XYZ file of C-alpha atoms in Angstrom:
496
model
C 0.000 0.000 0.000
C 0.992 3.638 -0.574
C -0.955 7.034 -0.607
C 0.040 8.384 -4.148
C 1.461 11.679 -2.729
C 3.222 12.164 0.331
C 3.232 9.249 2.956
C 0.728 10.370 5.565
C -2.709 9.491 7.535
C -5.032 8.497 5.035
C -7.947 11.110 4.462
C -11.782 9.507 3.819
C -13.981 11.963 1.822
C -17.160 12.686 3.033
C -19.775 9.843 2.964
C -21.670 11.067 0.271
C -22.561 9.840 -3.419
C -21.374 6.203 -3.941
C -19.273 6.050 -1.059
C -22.173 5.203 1.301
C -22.539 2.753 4.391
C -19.114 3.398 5.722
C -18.710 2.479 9.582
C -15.655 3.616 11.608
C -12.538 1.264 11.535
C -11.322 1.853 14.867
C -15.087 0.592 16.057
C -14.780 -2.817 14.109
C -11.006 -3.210 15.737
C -12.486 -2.606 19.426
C -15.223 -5.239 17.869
C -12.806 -8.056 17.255
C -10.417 -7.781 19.766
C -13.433 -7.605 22.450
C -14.700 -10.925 20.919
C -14.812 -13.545 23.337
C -11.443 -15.663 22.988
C -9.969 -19.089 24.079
C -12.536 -21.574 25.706
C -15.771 -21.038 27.134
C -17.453 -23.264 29.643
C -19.345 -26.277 28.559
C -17.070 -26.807 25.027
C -14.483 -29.254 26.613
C -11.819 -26.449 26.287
C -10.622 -27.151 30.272
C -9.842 -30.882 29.605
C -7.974 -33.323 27.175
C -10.812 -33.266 24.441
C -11.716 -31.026 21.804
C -11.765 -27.487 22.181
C -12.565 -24.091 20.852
C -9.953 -22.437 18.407
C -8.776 -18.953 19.782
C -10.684 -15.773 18.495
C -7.416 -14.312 17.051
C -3.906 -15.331 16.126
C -2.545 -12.834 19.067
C -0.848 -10.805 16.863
C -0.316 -7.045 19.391
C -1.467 -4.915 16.507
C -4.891 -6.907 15.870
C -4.831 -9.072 18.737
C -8.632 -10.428 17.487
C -7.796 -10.577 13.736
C -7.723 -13.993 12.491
C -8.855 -17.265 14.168
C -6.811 -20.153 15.983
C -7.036 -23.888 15.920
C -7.481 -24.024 11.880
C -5.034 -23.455 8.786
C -7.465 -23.034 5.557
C -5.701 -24.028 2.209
C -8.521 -22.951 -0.107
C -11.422 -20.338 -0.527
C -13.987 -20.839 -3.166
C -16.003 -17.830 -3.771
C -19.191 -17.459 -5.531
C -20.650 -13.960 -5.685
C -23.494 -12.559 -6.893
C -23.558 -8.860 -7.199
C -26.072 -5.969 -8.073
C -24.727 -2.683 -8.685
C -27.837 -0.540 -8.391
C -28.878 -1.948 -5.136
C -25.120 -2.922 -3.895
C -26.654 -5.791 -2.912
C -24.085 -9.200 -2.462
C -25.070 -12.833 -2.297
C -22.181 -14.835 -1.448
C -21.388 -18.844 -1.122
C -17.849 -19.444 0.689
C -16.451 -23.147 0.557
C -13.709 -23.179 3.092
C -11.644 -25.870 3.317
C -8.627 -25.675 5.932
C -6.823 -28.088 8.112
C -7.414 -28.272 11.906
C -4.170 -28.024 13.839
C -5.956 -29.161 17.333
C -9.209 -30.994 17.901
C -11.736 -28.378 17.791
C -15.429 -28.022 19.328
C -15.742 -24.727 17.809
C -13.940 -22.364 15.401
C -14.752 -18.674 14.422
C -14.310 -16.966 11.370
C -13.618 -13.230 10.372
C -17.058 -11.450 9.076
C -18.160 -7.912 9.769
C -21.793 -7.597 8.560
C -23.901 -9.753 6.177
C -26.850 -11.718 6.441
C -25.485 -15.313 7.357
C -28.105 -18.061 6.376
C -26.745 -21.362 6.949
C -23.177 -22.746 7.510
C -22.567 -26.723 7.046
C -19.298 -28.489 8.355
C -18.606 -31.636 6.501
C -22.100 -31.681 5.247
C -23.805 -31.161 8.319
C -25.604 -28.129 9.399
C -23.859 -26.181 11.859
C -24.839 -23.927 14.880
C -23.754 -20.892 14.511
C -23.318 -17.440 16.648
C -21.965 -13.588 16.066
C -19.643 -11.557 18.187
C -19.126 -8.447 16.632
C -16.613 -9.048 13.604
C -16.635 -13.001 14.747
C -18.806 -15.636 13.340
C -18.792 -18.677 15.903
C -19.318 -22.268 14.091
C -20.073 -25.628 16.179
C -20.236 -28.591 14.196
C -22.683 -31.113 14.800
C -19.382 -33.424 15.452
C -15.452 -32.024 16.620
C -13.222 -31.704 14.310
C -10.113 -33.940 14.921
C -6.693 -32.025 14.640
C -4.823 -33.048 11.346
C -8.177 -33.548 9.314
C -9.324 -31.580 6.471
C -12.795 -30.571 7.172
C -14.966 -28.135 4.382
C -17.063 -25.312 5.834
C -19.545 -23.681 3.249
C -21.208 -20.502 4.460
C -23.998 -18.282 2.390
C -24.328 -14.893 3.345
C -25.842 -11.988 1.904
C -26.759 -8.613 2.391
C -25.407 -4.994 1.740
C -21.235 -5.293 2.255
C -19.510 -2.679 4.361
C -17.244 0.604 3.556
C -14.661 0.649 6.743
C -13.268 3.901 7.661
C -14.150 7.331 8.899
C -12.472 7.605 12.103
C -12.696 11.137 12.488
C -9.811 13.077 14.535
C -8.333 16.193 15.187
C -8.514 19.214 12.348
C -10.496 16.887 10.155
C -7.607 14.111 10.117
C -9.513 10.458 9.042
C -8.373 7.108 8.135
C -9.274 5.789 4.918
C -11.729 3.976 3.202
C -11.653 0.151 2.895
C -13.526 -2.995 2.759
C -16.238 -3.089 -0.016
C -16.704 0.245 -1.808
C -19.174 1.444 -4.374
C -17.830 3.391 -7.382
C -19.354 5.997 -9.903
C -20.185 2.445 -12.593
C -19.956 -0.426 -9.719
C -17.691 -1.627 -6.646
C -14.540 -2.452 -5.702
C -12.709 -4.817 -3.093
C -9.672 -3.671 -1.131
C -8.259 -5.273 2.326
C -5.713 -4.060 3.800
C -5.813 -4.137 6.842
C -9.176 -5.551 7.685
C -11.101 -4.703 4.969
C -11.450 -8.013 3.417
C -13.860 -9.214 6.359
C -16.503 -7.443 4.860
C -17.170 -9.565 1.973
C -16.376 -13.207 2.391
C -15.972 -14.759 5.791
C -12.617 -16.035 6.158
C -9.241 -16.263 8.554
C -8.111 -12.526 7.847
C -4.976 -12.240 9.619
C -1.467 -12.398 6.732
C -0.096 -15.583 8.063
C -2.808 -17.798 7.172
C -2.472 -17.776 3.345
C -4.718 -19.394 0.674
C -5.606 -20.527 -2.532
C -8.592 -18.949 -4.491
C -11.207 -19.292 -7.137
C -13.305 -16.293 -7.202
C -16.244 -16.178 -9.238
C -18.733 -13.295 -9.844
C -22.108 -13.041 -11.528
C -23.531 -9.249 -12.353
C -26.968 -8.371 -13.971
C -25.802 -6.045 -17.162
C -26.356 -1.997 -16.795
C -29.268 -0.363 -17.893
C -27.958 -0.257 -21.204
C -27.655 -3.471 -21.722
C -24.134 -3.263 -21.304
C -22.060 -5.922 -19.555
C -20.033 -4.934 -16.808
C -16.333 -6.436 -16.462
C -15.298 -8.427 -13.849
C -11.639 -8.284 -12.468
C -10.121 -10.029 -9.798
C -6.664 -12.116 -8.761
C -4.589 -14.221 -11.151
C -5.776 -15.721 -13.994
C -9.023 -15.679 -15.764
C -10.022 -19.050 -16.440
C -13.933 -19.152 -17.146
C -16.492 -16.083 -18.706
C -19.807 -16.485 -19.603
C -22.609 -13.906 -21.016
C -26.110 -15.720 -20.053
C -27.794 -12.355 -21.934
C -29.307 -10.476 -18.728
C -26.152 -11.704 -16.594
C -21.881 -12.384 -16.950
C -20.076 -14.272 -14.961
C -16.097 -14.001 -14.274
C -14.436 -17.287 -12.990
C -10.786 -16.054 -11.524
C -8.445 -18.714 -9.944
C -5.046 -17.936 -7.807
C -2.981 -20.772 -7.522
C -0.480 -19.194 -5.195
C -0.993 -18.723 -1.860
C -2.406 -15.574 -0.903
C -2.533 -13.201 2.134
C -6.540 -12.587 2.731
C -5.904 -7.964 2.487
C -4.613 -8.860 -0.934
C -7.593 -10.818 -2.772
C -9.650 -8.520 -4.486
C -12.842 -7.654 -7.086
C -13.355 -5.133 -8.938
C -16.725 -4.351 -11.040
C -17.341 -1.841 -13.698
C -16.758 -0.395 -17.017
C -12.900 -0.851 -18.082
C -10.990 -1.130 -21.310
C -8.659 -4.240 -21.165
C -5.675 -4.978 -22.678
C -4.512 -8.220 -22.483
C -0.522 -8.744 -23.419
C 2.474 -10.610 -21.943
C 6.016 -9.582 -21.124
C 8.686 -10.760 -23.434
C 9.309 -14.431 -20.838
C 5.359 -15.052 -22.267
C 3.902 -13.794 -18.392
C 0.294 -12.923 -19.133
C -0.382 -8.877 -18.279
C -4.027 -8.147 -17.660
C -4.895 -3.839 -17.150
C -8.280 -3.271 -16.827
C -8.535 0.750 -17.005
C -11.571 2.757 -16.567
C -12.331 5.143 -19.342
C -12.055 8.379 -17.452
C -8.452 7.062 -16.493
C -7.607 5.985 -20.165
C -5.979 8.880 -21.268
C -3.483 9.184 -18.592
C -2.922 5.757 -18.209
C -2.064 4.724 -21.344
C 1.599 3.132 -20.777
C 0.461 1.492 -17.852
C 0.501 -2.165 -19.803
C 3.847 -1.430 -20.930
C 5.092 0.133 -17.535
C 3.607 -3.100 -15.698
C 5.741 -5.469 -18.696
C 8.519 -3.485 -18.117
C 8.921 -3.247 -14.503
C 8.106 -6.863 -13.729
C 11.320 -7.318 -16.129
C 13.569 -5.164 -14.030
C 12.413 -6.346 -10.339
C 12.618 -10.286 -11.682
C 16.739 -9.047 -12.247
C 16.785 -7.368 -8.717
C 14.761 -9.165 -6.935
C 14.574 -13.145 -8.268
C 11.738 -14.783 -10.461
C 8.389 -13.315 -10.577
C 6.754 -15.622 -8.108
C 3.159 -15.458 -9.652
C 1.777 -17.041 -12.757
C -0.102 -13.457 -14.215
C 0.564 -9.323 -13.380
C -1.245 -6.197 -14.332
C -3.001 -3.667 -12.663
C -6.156 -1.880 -12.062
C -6.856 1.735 -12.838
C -10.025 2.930 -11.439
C -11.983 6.216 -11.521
C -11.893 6.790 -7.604
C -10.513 9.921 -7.046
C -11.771 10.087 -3.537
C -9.522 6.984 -2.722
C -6.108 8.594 -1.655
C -3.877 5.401 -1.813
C -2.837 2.688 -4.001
C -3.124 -1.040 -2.799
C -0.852 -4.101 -3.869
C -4.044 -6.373 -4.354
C -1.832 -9.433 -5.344
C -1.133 -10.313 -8.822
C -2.882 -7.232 -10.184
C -2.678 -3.748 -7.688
C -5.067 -1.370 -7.849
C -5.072 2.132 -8.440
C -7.596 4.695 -7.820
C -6.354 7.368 -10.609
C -3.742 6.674 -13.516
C -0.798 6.161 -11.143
C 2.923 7.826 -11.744
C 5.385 5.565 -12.599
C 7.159 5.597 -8.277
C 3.732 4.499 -7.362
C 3.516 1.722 -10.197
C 6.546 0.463 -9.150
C 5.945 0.836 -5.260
C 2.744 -1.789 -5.427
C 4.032 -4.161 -8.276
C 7.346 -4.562 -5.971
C 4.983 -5.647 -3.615
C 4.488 -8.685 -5.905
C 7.980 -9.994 -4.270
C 7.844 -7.777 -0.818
C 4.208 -8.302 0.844
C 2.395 -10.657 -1.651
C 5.075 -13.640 -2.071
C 6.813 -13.034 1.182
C 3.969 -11.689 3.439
C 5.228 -9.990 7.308
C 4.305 -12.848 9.996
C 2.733 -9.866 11.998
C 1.517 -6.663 11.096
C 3.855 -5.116 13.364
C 6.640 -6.540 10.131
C 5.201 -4.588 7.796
C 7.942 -2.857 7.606
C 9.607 -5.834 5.507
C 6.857 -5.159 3.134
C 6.793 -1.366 2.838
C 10.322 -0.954 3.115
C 11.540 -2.938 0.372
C 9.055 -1.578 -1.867
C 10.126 1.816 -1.181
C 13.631 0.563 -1.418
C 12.538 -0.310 -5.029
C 11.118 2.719 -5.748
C 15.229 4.181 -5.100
C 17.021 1.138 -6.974
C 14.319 2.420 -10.000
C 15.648 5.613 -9.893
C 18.636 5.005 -9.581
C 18.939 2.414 -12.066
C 16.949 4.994 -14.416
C 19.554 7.845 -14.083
C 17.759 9.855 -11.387
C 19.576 10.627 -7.927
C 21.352 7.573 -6.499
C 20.107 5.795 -3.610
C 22.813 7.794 -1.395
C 21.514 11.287 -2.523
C 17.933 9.441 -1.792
C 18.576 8.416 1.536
C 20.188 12.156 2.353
C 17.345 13.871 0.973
C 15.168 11.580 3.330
C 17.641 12.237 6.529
C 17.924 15.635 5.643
C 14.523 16.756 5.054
C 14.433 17.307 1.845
C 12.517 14.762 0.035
C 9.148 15.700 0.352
C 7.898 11.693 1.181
C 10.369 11.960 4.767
C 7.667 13.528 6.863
C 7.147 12.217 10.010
C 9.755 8.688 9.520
C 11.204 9.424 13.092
C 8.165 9.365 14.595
C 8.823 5.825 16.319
C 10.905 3.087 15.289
C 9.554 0.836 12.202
C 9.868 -2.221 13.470
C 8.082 -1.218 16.437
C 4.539 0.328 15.337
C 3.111 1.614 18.689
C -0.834 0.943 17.935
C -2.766 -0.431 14.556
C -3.448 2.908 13.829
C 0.333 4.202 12.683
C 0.662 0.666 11.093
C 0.909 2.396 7.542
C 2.477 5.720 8.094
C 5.858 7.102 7.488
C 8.536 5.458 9.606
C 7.215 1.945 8.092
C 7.894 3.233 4.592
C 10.501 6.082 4.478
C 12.621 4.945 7.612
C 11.969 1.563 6.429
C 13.698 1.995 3.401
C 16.616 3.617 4.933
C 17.144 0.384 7.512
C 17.693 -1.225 3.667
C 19.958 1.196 2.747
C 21.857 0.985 5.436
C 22.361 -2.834 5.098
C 23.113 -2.266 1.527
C 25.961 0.413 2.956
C 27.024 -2.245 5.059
C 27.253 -4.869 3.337
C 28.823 -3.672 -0.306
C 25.970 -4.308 -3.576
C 26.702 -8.243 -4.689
C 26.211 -9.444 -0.708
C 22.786 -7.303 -0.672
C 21.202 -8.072 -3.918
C 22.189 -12.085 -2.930
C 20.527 -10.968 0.202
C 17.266 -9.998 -1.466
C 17.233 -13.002 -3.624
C 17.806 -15.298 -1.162
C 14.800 -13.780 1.157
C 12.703 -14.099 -1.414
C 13.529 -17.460 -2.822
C 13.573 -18.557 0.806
C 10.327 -17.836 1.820
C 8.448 -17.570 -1.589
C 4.489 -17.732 -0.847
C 5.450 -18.033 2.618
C 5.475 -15.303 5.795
C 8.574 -13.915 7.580
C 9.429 -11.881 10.286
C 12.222 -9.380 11.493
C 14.155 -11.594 13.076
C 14.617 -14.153 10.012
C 15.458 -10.818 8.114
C 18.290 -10.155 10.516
C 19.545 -13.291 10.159
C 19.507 -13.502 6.945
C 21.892 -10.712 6.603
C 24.025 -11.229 9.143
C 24.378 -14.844 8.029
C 25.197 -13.743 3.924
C 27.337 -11.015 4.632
C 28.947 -12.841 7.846
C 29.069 -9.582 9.723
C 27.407 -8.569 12.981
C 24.888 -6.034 12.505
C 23.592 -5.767 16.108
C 24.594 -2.142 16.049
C 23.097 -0.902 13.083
C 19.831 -2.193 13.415
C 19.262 -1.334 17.060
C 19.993 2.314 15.668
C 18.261 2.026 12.198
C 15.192 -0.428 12.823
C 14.478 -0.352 16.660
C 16.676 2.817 17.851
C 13.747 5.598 19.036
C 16.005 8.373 18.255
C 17.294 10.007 15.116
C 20.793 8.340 14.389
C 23.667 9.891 13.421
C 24.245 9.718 9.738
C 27.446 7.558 9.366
């Protein structure tokens, strides 16, 4: 994720127009991590038997986001989706691994109608708790067996955001929002929880198939479909179409996305034969013309930098939503609210490597994620024959570059509250930890550095600490000192 300007709190517009329905993120947070947790009397959790799964994976940032006592390995989505009424019918088949015998397991889901939810075939009982949707099977669930949960929900999907502070200062819009021709989908951080119940928290990654049905406009016209990885099925049925998307790789829940409207496609593939799909709205078209060969092009350069590609399709999304004042690395395909400049293009597509294959363990890593895609944003212009990384990196200590507001405000690795998770020491100071390793470390051990994290842990999660070892282990030096300064130090450090 980055705001296309300067890194800062993220503004919501006023709730007016499309953007309607919008609740305040902060309350759904207090929601989840106020969910009841652990075991509750009568479910067996005091004993040797089976057990509820926690309410959360504990992680101090969102200590209720995501659920315990389950892995899932697949989500298959069916949608159906009215864009006059925003009105959402969903069927989830969830099928995920138990990692301890389980009485009772929650999923993420803020809102929505649920009707009925079945384990293995049977109908389950089911509760809510706020942003929590408590399942008990008819029978446990025995740890090690792969059990299928299918849940249909409808109803009209939430906007999150609006948490109104001082002088006007909001957080931004996310979750399910309605555009000027349709809707989109974006996560990050919790966002995702508002259309399709699920285990929302980065380190439990999936596989998808996502598939959306939509009535055509008043027109007649049919409205396209976009979503992660590869486009595998279409169908017109004359009043409806239908979009069948699949993701093979594992993915990180913030990161799976829709998008529905009016776009013009281009369809293309990089000179290795990787498939490029940019869906662009019209109003965008004119500035975003070179975005199919920007995407091509870049995907090139960060597959030299940074290792292989490490999905199977890329592209992008270019929206007509102004309103929407940052960019999101929805995986395989980021999207963009306005024809993005080319910083911010390659910002979210480094993701692809930084975020999307190697997602942060805990949020409080995000660091690793926004970092290294600032980092790329330098090694671009550098590489292109702007200022080098050093003049960067002065410009940032210094002042100067208008994007180093506020990075000293606390130490990267060390968000203080989920509310700073995304602002300026994660992404400016972030990139200067890199930098600093780079420095450190002379160019051949860093780039082997890079490639090795991210052949190491490809469509996996990592933390800080397997970063740290990582370098200290390739470069065979001990960098205690310059990462309690750079990465945990809550002062300003001296610049050599």
């Amino acid at each position: 994720m980055k705001p296309p300007a300067v890194k800062s709190r993220r503004s919501r517009p006023a709730a007016s127009g499309p953007l309607r329905g919008w609740v305040p993120a902060t309350a759904l947070l207090l929601a989840v991590t106020t969910s009841c947790t652990g075991s509750a009397p009568g479910d067996g959790g005091a004993g040797g038997g089976p057990r509820p799964g926690a309410a959360g994976v504990g992680d101090r940032l969102f200590p209720g986001l995501g659920n315990g006592g389950y892995d899932v390995a697949h989500y298959g989505l069916t949608l159906d989706y009215v864009p006059e009424t925003n009105r959402l019918k969903g069927t989830a088949v969830i099928t995920a691994r138990a990692t301890q015998d389980l009485s009772r397991f929650d999923l993420d889901l803020s809102g929505l109608r649920v009707r009925t939810v079945t384990v293995r075939g049977d109908e389950a009982r089911i509760r809510r708790s706020a942003g929590e949707l408590l399942v008990t099977p008819v029978r446990a669930v025995g740890k090690g067996e792969t059990f299928e949960t299918v849940v249909t929900y409808d109803g009209t999907p939430r906007t999150l955001g609006g948490d109104e502070g001082d002088e006007g200062d909001e957080d931004g819009l996310e979750g399910w929002i309605e555009t000027d021709d349709g809707a989109t989908a974006l996560g990050e951080p919790t966002g995702s929880m508002t259309w399709f119940p699920g285990n929302h928290h980065p380190s439990d990654k999936a596989t998808y198939d996502i598939t959306v049905t939509v009535p055509k406009d008043a027109d007649g016209e049919p409205y396209d479909v976009v979503s992660n990885g590869t486009l595998v099925a279409q169908r017109d049925d004359g009043e409806t179409v239908t979009r069948h998307w699949r993701t093979e790789e594992p993915m990180a829940g913030y990161v799976a996305h829709v998008s529905i409207g009016h776009f013009d496609v281009d369809e293309s593939s990089t000179d290795d034969g990787l498939p490029v799909y940019v869906a662009v709205d019209p109003a965008e078209s004119a500035q975003a013309g070179d975005v199919a060969a920007q995407v091509a092009e870049i995907v090139g350069w960060g597959g030299e930098r940074f290792g292989p590609y490490p999905f199977s399709s890329a592209g992008a999304v270019v929206d007509h939503l102004p309103e929407l004042d940052y960019a999101l690395e929805t995986q395989t395909r980021p999207y963009f609210g306005e024809a993005p400049d080319e910083a911010l293009l390659v910002h979210e597509l480094a993701h692809q490597w930084f975020g999307n294959s190697v997602t942060p363990r805990r949020w409080k890593d995000m660091w690793l994620s926004e970092g290294l895609a600032t980092y790329a944003e330098w090694l671009w212009e550098e590489d292109r024959g702007g200022r080098g990384a050093d003049e960067i990196f002065d410009d940032f200590y210094d002042g100067t570059d208008p994007e180093s507001e506020g990075i000293w405000a606390f130490p990267p690795a060390d968000p203080p509250s989920a509310a700073l998770v995304s602002d300026p020491p994660v992404y400016g100071r972030g990139a200067m930890v890199v930098h600093k390793v780079r420095e450190a470390v002379g160019d051949e051990t860093f780039f082997r550095i890079l490639r090795t994290w991210t052949r190491r842990h490809r469509y996996g999660n990592a933390d800080t600490r397997q970063f740290v070892a990582l370098c200290e282990a390739t470069s065979g030096k001990d960098l205690t000192g310059l990462f309690d300064a750079w990465l945990y130090g809550g002062r300003k450090p001296s610049r050599r």
